[in-house]
Amino acid sequence: MIALYIVAIVVVCGLVVFYFCWVTRKRKKTLEQLSSPKIEKQKKKKKNEKEEAEQQLERDLKAAEEEVVKEEKKIEAELEDFSLDEFSNASDVGDPHSFNGKTDFDIDESLFESKMEDYEKFLKEEQESHEIDDLSEDDQNDIDALMNFDFDKLKGKTREQVAEMIKDLSPTVQDFILNDIFERKNGED
């Protein structure tokens, strides 16, 4: 029986040695495969792809910057179209209300109104083209209410009358009109 135990112990020790030899051999094969030219090619390919992606990103950024510059120049050109340079050259220095030899009451009202209409049209187009998507619906409604509000109605009104006029608007818009716009209007008067 002792011989049987000895044989069992030798077999178990042999299996343990065989297992460790097998694991070592497998690791060597894995290391050889990792250092093989195929793996090196794959590493180089991934590196090249990463560099190409970075270059493409740089090209995209440059293109976006150029587009922004073009858009800014376009906006500047549009803003220059709305300048009132024809009214700015005062030839009569003695009269501060004189433009090109005419008093401010002699300026053609239709020309001034058409310039203002063009400017308002421009502002509306710009607002539509640059709508802010991250605003909540309430904020957007408040902005729309302010844009549609006729501030000319405030002329000659008291604070209580203005409060009565804007009672249907949201509290934020009411606060803005009463505290900011109305106070500035009174300061200008």
PDB file of C-alpha atoms in Angstrom:
ATOM      1  CA  MET A   1       0.000   0.000   0.000  1.00  0.00           C
ATOM      2  CA  ILE A   2       2.864   2.322   0.669  1.00  0.00           C
ATOM      3  CA  ALA A   3       4.002   1.743  -2.894  1.00  0.00           C
ATOM      4  CA  LEU A   4       0.593   2.881  -4.104  1.00  0.00           C
ATOM      5  CA  TYR A   5       0.903   6.112  -2.095  1.00  0.00           C
ATOM      6  CA  ILE A   6       4.377   6.715  -3.453  1.00  0.00           C
ATOM      7  CA  VAL A   7       3.154   6.189  -7.043  1.00  0.00           C
ATOM      8  CA  ALA A   8       0.212   8.573  -6.444  1.00  0.00           C
ATOM      9  CA  ILE A   9       2.533  11.214  -5.015  1.00  0.00           C
ATOM     10  CA  VAL A  10       4.932  10.855  -7.973  1.00  0.00           C
ATOM     11  CA  VAL A  11       2.014  11.135 -10.447  1.00  0.00           C
ATOM     12  CA  VAL A  12       0.644  14.254  -8.727  1.00  0.00           C
ATOM     13  CA  CYS A  13       4.113  15.857  -8.642  1.00  0.00           C
ATOM     14  CA  GLY A  14       4.584  14.944 -12.307  1.00  0.00           C
ATOM     15  CA  LEU A  15       1.240  16.541 -13.203  1.00  0.00           C
ATOM     16  CA  VAL A  16       2.176  19.740 -11.336  1.00  0.00           C
ATOM     17  CA  VAL A  17       5.539  19.910 -13.124  1.00  0.00           C
ATOM     18  CA  PHE A  18       3.822  19.175 -16.445  1.00  0.00           C
ATOM     19  CA  TYR A  19       1.260  21.965 -15.782  1.00  0.00           C
ATOM     20  CA  PHE A  20       3.967  24.556 -15.027  1.00  0.00           C
ATOM     21  CA  CYS A  21       5.964  23.522 -18.109  1.00  0.00           C
ATOM     22  CA  TRP A  22       2.834  23.757 -20.248  1.00  0.00           C
ATOM     23  CA  VAL A  23       1.971  27.251 -18.908  1.00  0.00           C
ATOM     24  CA  THR A  24       5.557  28.454 -19.482  1.00  0.00           C
ATOM     25  CA  ARG A  25       5.548  27.123 -23.037  1.00  0.00           C
ATOM     26  CA  LYS A  26       2.197  28.796 -23.736  1.00  0.00           C
ATOM     27  CA  ARG A  27       3.509  32.135 -22.426  1.00  0.00           C
ATOM     28  CA  LYS A  28       6.562  31.883 -24.658  1.00  0.00           C
ATOM     29  CA  LYS A  29       4.338  31.318 -27.715  1.00  0.00           C
ATOM     30  CA  THR A  30       2.166  34.291 -26.771  1.00  0.00           C
ATOM     31  CA  LEU A  31       5.229  36.525 -26.362  1.00  0.00           C
ATOM     32  CA  GLU A  32       6.573  35.382 -29.724  1.00  0.00           C
ATOM     33  CA  GLN A  33       3.235  36.179 -31.351  1.00  0.00           C
ATOM     34  CA  LEU A  34       3.129  39.629 -29.745  1.00  0.00           C
ATOM     35  CA  SER A  35       6.584  40.451 -31.026  1.00  0.00           C
ATOM     36  CA  SER A  36       5.832  39.124 -34.481  1.00  0.00           C
ATOM     37  CA  PRO A  37       5.784  41.475 -37.526  1.00  0.00           C
ATOM     38  CA  LYS A  38       1.996  41.199 -37.826  1.00  0.00           C
ATOM     39  CA  ILE A  39       1.515  42.740 -34.408  1.00  0.00           C
ATOM     40  CA  GLU A  40       4.057  45.450 -35.199  1.00  0.00           C
ATOM     41  CA  LYS A  41       2.184  46.214 -38.421  1.00  0.00           C
ATOM     42  CA  GLN A  42      -1.094  46.437 -36.542  1.00  0.00           C
ATOM     43  CA  LYS A  43       0.472  48.801 -33.991  1.00  0.00           C
ATOM     44  CA  LYS A  44       1.869  50.984 -36.769  1.00  0.00           C
ATOM     45  CA  LYS A  45      -1.482  50.931 -38.568  1.00  0.00           C
ATOM     46  CA  LYS A  46      -3.296  52.058 -35.429  1.00  0.00           C
ATOM     47  CA  LYS A  47      -0.709  54.764 -34.872  1.00  0.00           C
ATOM     48  CA  ASN A  48      -1.103  55.973 -38.473  1.00  0.00           C
ATOM     49  CA  GLU A  49      -4.893  55.960 -38.142  1.00  0.00           C
ATOM     50  CA  LYS A  50      -4.621  58.026 -34.968  1.00  0.00           C
ATOM     51  CA  GLU A  51      -2.308  60.533 -36.675  1.00  0.00           C
ATOM     52  CA  GLU A  52      -4.662  60.754 -39.670  1.00  0.00           C
ATOM     53  CA  ALA A  53      -7.616  61.335 -37.346  1.00  0.00           C
ATOM     54  CA  GLU A  54      -5.700  64.125 -35.576  1.00  0.00           C
ATOM     55  CA  GLN A  55      -4.780  65.707 -38.918  1.00  0.00           C
ATOM     56  CA  GLN A  56      -8.388  65.481 -40.101  1.00  0.00           C
ATOM     57  CA  LEU A  57      -9.505  67.128 -36.856  1.00  0.00           C
ATOM     58  CA  GLU A  58      -7.004  69.947 -37.408  1.00  0.00           C
ATOM     59  CA  ARG A  59      -8.249  70.424 -40.989  1.00  0.00           C
ATOM     60  CA  ASP A  60     -11.844  70.486 -39.775  1.00  0.00           C
ATOM     61  CA  LEU A  61     -10.967  73.081 -37.108  1.00  0.00           C
ATOM     62  CA  LYS A  62      -9.200  75.281 -39.671  1.00  0.00           C
ATOM     63  CA  ALA A  63     -12.179  75.001 -42.030  1.00  0.00           C
ATOM     64  CA  ALA A  64     -14.557  75.918 -39.207  1.00  0.00           C
ATOM     65  CA  GLU A  65     -12.406  78.909 -38.262  1.00  0.00           C
ATOM     66  CA  GLU A  66     -12.359  80.090 -41.883  1.00  0.00           C
ATOM     67  CA  GLU A  67     -16.129  79.716 -42.065  1.00  0.00           C
ATOM     68  CA  VAL A  68     -16.558  81.754 -38.882  1.00  0.00           C
ATOM     69  CA  VAL A  69     -14.288  84.484 -40.256  1.00  0.00           C
ATOM     70  CA  LYS A  70     -16.270  84.568 -43.510  1.00  0.00           C
ATOM     71  CA  GLU A  71     -19.530  84.760 -41.569  1.00  0.00           C
ATOM     72  CA  GLU A  72     -18.186  87.598 -39.419  1.00  0.00           C
ATOM     73  CA  LYS A  73     -17.096  89.515 -42.517  1.00  0.00           C
ATOM     74  CA  LYS A  74     -20.525  88.962 -44.049  1.00  0.00           C
ATOM     75  CA  ILE A  75     -22.243  90.246 -40.907  1.00  0.00           C
ATOM     76  CA  GLU A  76     -19.919  93.263 -40.793  1.00  0.00           C
ATOM     77  CA  ALA A  77     -20.724  94.008 -44.434  1.00  0.00           C
ATOM     78  CA  GLU A  78     -24.439  93.757 -43.720  1.00  0.00           C
ATOM     79  CA  LEU A  79     -24.079  96.050 -40.732  1.00  0.00           C
ATOM     80  CA  GLU A  80     -22.201  98.578 -42.849  1.00  0.00           C
ATOM     81  CA  ASP A  81     -25.152  98.572 -45.258  1.00  0.00           C
ATOM     82  CA  PHE A  82     -27.289  99.935 -42.438  1.00  0.00           C
ATOM     83  CA  SER A  83     -25.000 102.790 -41.493  1.00  0.00           C
ATOM     84  CA  LEU A  84     -26.414 106.272 -41.651  1.00  0.00           C
ATOM     85  CA  ASP A  85     -23.216 107.832 -43.045  1.00  0.00           C
ATOM     86  CA  GLU A  86     -25.163 110.051 -45.416  1.00  0.00           C
ATOM     87  CA  PHE A  87     -26.537 111.906 -42.387  1.00  0.00           C
ATOM     88  CA  SER A  88     -23.250 112.137 -40.475  1.00  0.00           C
ATOM     89  CA  ASN A  89     -21.443 114.810 -42.538  1.00  0.00           C
ATOM     90  CA  ALA A  90     -22.531 118.072 -40.954  1.00  0.00           C
ATOM     91  CA  SER A  91     -21.646 120.992 -43.185  1.00  0.00           C
ATOM     92  CA  ASP A  92     -23.114 123.688 -40.955  1.00  0.00           C
ATOM     93  CA  VAL A  93     -21.030 123.636 -37.774  1.00  0.00           C
ATOM     94  CA  GLY A  94     -23.095 126.325 -36.084  1.00  0.00           C
ATOM     95  CA  ASP A  95     -26.310 124.270 -35.969  1.00  0.00           C
ATOM     96  CA  PRO A  96     -25.883 120.967 -34.069  1.00  0.00           C
ATOM     97  CA  HIS A  97     -29.094 119.653 -35.681  1.00  0.00           C
ATOM     98  CA  SER A  98     -27.849 120.265 -39.205  1.00  0.00           C
ATOM     99  CA  PHE A  99     -27.057 117.392 -41.578  1.00  0.00           C
ATOM    100  CA  ASN A 100     -25.688 118.149 -45.069  1.00  0.00           C
ATOM    101  CA  GLY A 101     -27.019 121.687 -44.939  1.00  0.00           C
ATOM    102  CA  LYS A 102     -30.505 120.564 -43.876  1.00  0.00           C
ATOM    103  CA  THR A 103     -32.019 120.705 -40.442  1.00  0.00           C
ATOM    104  CA  ASP A 104     -33.135 117.450 -38.900  1.00  0.00           C
ATOM    105  CA  PHE A 105     -36.723 118.376 -39.702  1.00  0.00           C
ATOM    106  CA  ASP A 106     -35.905 118.615 -43.429  1.00  0.00           C
ATOM    107  CA  ILE A 107     -34.593 115.027 -43.677  1.00  0.00           C
ATOM    108  CA  ASP A 108     -36.738 112.875 -45.917  1.00  0.00           C
ATOM    109  CA  GLU A 109     -38.880 110.859 -43.483  1.00  0.00           C
ATOM    110  CA  SER A 110     -39.506 108.076 -45.999  1.00  0.00           C
ATOM    111  CA  LEU A 111     -35.762 107.452 -46.375  1.00  0.00           C
ATOM    112  CA  PHE A 112     -35.321 107.277 -42.621  1.00  0.00           C
ATOM    113  CA  GLU A 113     -38.329 104.964 -42.233  1.00  0.00           C
ATOM    114  CA  SER A 114     -37.136 102.676 -45.024  1.00  0.00           C
ATOM    115  CA  LYS A 115     -33.698 102.438 -43.354  1.00  0.00           C
ATOM    116  CA  MET A 116     -35.333 101.574 -40.040  1.00  0.00           C
ATOM    117  CA  GLU A 117     -37.582  98.951 -41.692  1.00  0.00           C
ATOM    118  CA  ASP A 118     -34.551  97.403 -43.389  1.00  0.00           C
ATOM    119  CA  TYR A 119     -32.721  97.344 -40.087  1.00  0.00           C
ATOM    120  CA  GLU A 120     -35.662  95.729 -38.256  1.00  0.00           C
ATOM    121  CA  LYS A 121     -35.950  93.156 -41.046  1.00  0.00           C
ATOM    122  CA  PHE A 122     -32.241  92.441 -40.707  1.00  0.00           C
ATOM    123  CA  LEU A 123     -32.574  91.994 -36.939  1.00  0.00           C
ATOM    124  CA  LYS A 124     -35.503  89.593 -37.336  1.00  0.00           C
ATOM    125  CA  GLU A 125     -33.600  87.531 -39.913  1.00  0.00           C
ATOM    126  CA  GLU A 126     -30.595  87.377 -37.632  1.00  0.00           C
ATOM    127  CA  GLN A 127     -32.784  86.330 -34.718  1.00  0.00           C
ATOM    128  CA  GLU A 128     -34.369  83.562 -36.775  1.00  0.00           C
ATOM    129  CA  SER A 129     -31.022  82.340 -38.088  1.00  0.00           C
ATOM    130  CA  HIS A 130     -29.453  82.277 -34.629  1.00  0.00           C
ATOM    131  CA  GLU A 131     -32.263  80.851 -32.529  1.00  0.00           C
ATOM    132  CA  ILE A 132     -31.048  79.545 -29.227  1.00  0.00           C
ATOM    133  CA  ASP A 133     -32.057  75.922 -28.822  1.00  0.00           C
ATOM    134  CA  ASP A 134     -31.003  75.515 -25.197  1.00  0.00           C
ATOM    135  CA  LEU A 135     -33.557  77.983 -23.882  1.00  0.00           C
ATOM    136  CA  SER A 136     -36.533  76.563 -22.130  1.00  0.00           C
ATOM    137  CA  GLU A 137     -39.934  77.115 -23.671  1.00  0.00           C
ATOM    138  CA  ASP A 138     -40.824  79.662 -20.963  1.00  0.00           C
ATOM    139  CA  ASP A 139     -37.644  81.653 -21.632  1.00  0.00           C
ATOM    140  CA  GLN A 140     -38.294  81.591 -25.375  1.00  0.00           C
ATOM    141  CA  ASN A 141     -41.877  82.755 -24.783  1.00  0.00           C
ATOM    142  CA  ASP A 142     -40.568  85.600 -22.585  1.00  0.00           C
ATOM    143  CA  ILE A 143     -38.143  86.675 -25.296  1.00  0.00           C
ATOM    144  CA  ASP A 144     -40.883  86.527 -27.936  1.00  0.00           C
ATOM    145  CA  ALA A 145     -43.175  88.593 -25.702  1.00  0.00           C
ATOM    146  CA  LEU A 146     -40.479  91.248 -25.295  1.00  0.00           C
ATOM    147  CA  MET A 147     -39.760  91.277 -29.026  1.00  0.00           C
ATOM    148  CA  ASN A 148     -43.442  91.741 -29.842  1.00  0.00           C
ATOM    149  CA  PHE A 149     -44.120  94.316 -27.124  1.00  0.00           C
ATOM    150  CA  ASP A 150     -44.739  97.848 -28.396  1.00  0.00           C
ATOM    151  CA  PHE A 151     -42.559 100.013 -26.161  1.00  0.00           C
ATOM    152  CA  ASP A 152     -43.986 103.165 -27.730  1.00  0.00           C
ATOM    153  CA  LYS A 153     -47.111 102.573 -25.656  1.00  0.00           C
ATOM    154  CA  LEU A 154     -45.077 103.388 -22.535  1.00  0.00           C
ATOM    155  CA  LYS A 155     -44.742 107.044 -23.468  1.00  0.00           C
ATOM    156  CA  GLY A 156     -46.462 109.280 -20.960  1.00  0.00           C
ATOM    157  CA  LYS A 157     -47.698 106.381 -18.796  1.00  0.00           C
ATOM    158  CA  THR A 158     -47.276 106.057 -15.070  1.00  0.00           C
ATOM    159  CA  ARG A 159     -45.878 102.961 -13.427  1.00  0.00           C
ATOM    160  CA  GLU A 160     -49.367 101.822 -12.409  1.00  0.00           C
ATOM    161  CA  GLN A 161     -50.701 102.276 -15.943  1.00  0.00           C
ATOM    162  CA  VAL A 162     -47.781 100.300 -17.349  1.00  0.00           C
ATOM    163  CA  ALA A 163     -48.354  97.563 -14.762  1.00  0.00           C
ATOM    164  CA  GLU A 164     -52.004  97.371 -15.882  1.00  0.00           C
ATOM    165  CA  MET A 165     -50.934  97.215 -19.551  1.00  0.00           C
ATOM    166  CA  ILE A 166     -48.571  94.289 -19.017  1.00  0.00           C
ATOM    167  CA  LYS A 167     -50.598  92.250 -16.534  1.00  0.00           C
ATOM    168  CA  ASP A 168     -51.109  89.440 -19.111  1.00  0.00           C
ATOM    169  CA  LEU A 169     -47.357  88.913 -19.588  1.00  0.00           C
ATOM    170  CA  SER A 170     -45.260  86.537 -17.518  1.00  0.00           C
ATOM    171  CA  PRO A 171     -43.888  87.778 -14.178  1.00  0.00           C
ATOM    172  CA  THR A 172     -40.342  87.788 -15.540  1.00  0.00           C
ATOM    173  CA  VAL A 173     -41.286  90.017 -18.465  1.00  0.00           C
ATOM    174  CA  GLN A 174     -43.344  92.278 -16.187  1.00  0.00           C
ATOM    175  CA  ASP A 175     -40.398  92.655 -13.830  1.00  0.00           C
ATOM    176  CA  PHE A 176     -38.042  93.423 -16.712  1.00  0.00           C
ATOM    177  CA  ILE A 177     -40.322  96.064 -18.212  1.00  0.00           C
ATOM    178  CA  LEU A 178     -41.184  97.725 -14.914  1.00  0.00           C
ATOM    179  CA  ASN A 179     -37.730  97.692 -13.351  1.00  0.00           C
ATOM    180  CA  ASP A 180     -35.389  98.032 -16.305  1.00  0.00           C
ATOM    181  CA  ILE A 181     -37.162  99.569 -19.270  1.00  0.00           C
ATOM    182  CA  PHE A 182     -39.533 101.846 -17.376  1.00  0.00           C
ATOM    183  CA  GLU A 183     -36.776 103.105 -15.057  1.00  0.00           C
ATOM    184  CA  ARG A 184     -34.482 103.858 -18.024  1.00  0.00           C
ATOM    185  CA  LYS A 185     -37.345 105.647 -19.784  1.00  0.00           C
ATOM    186  CA  ASN A 186     -37.922 107.824 -16.739  1.00  0.00           C
ATOM    187  CA  GLY A 187     -34.194 108.514 -16.460  1.00  0.00           C
ATOM    188  CA  GLU A 188     -34.071 109.662 -20.098  1.00  0.00           C
ATOM    189  CA  ASP A 189     -37.077 111.990 -19.649  1.00  0.00           C
TER     190      ASP A 189
END
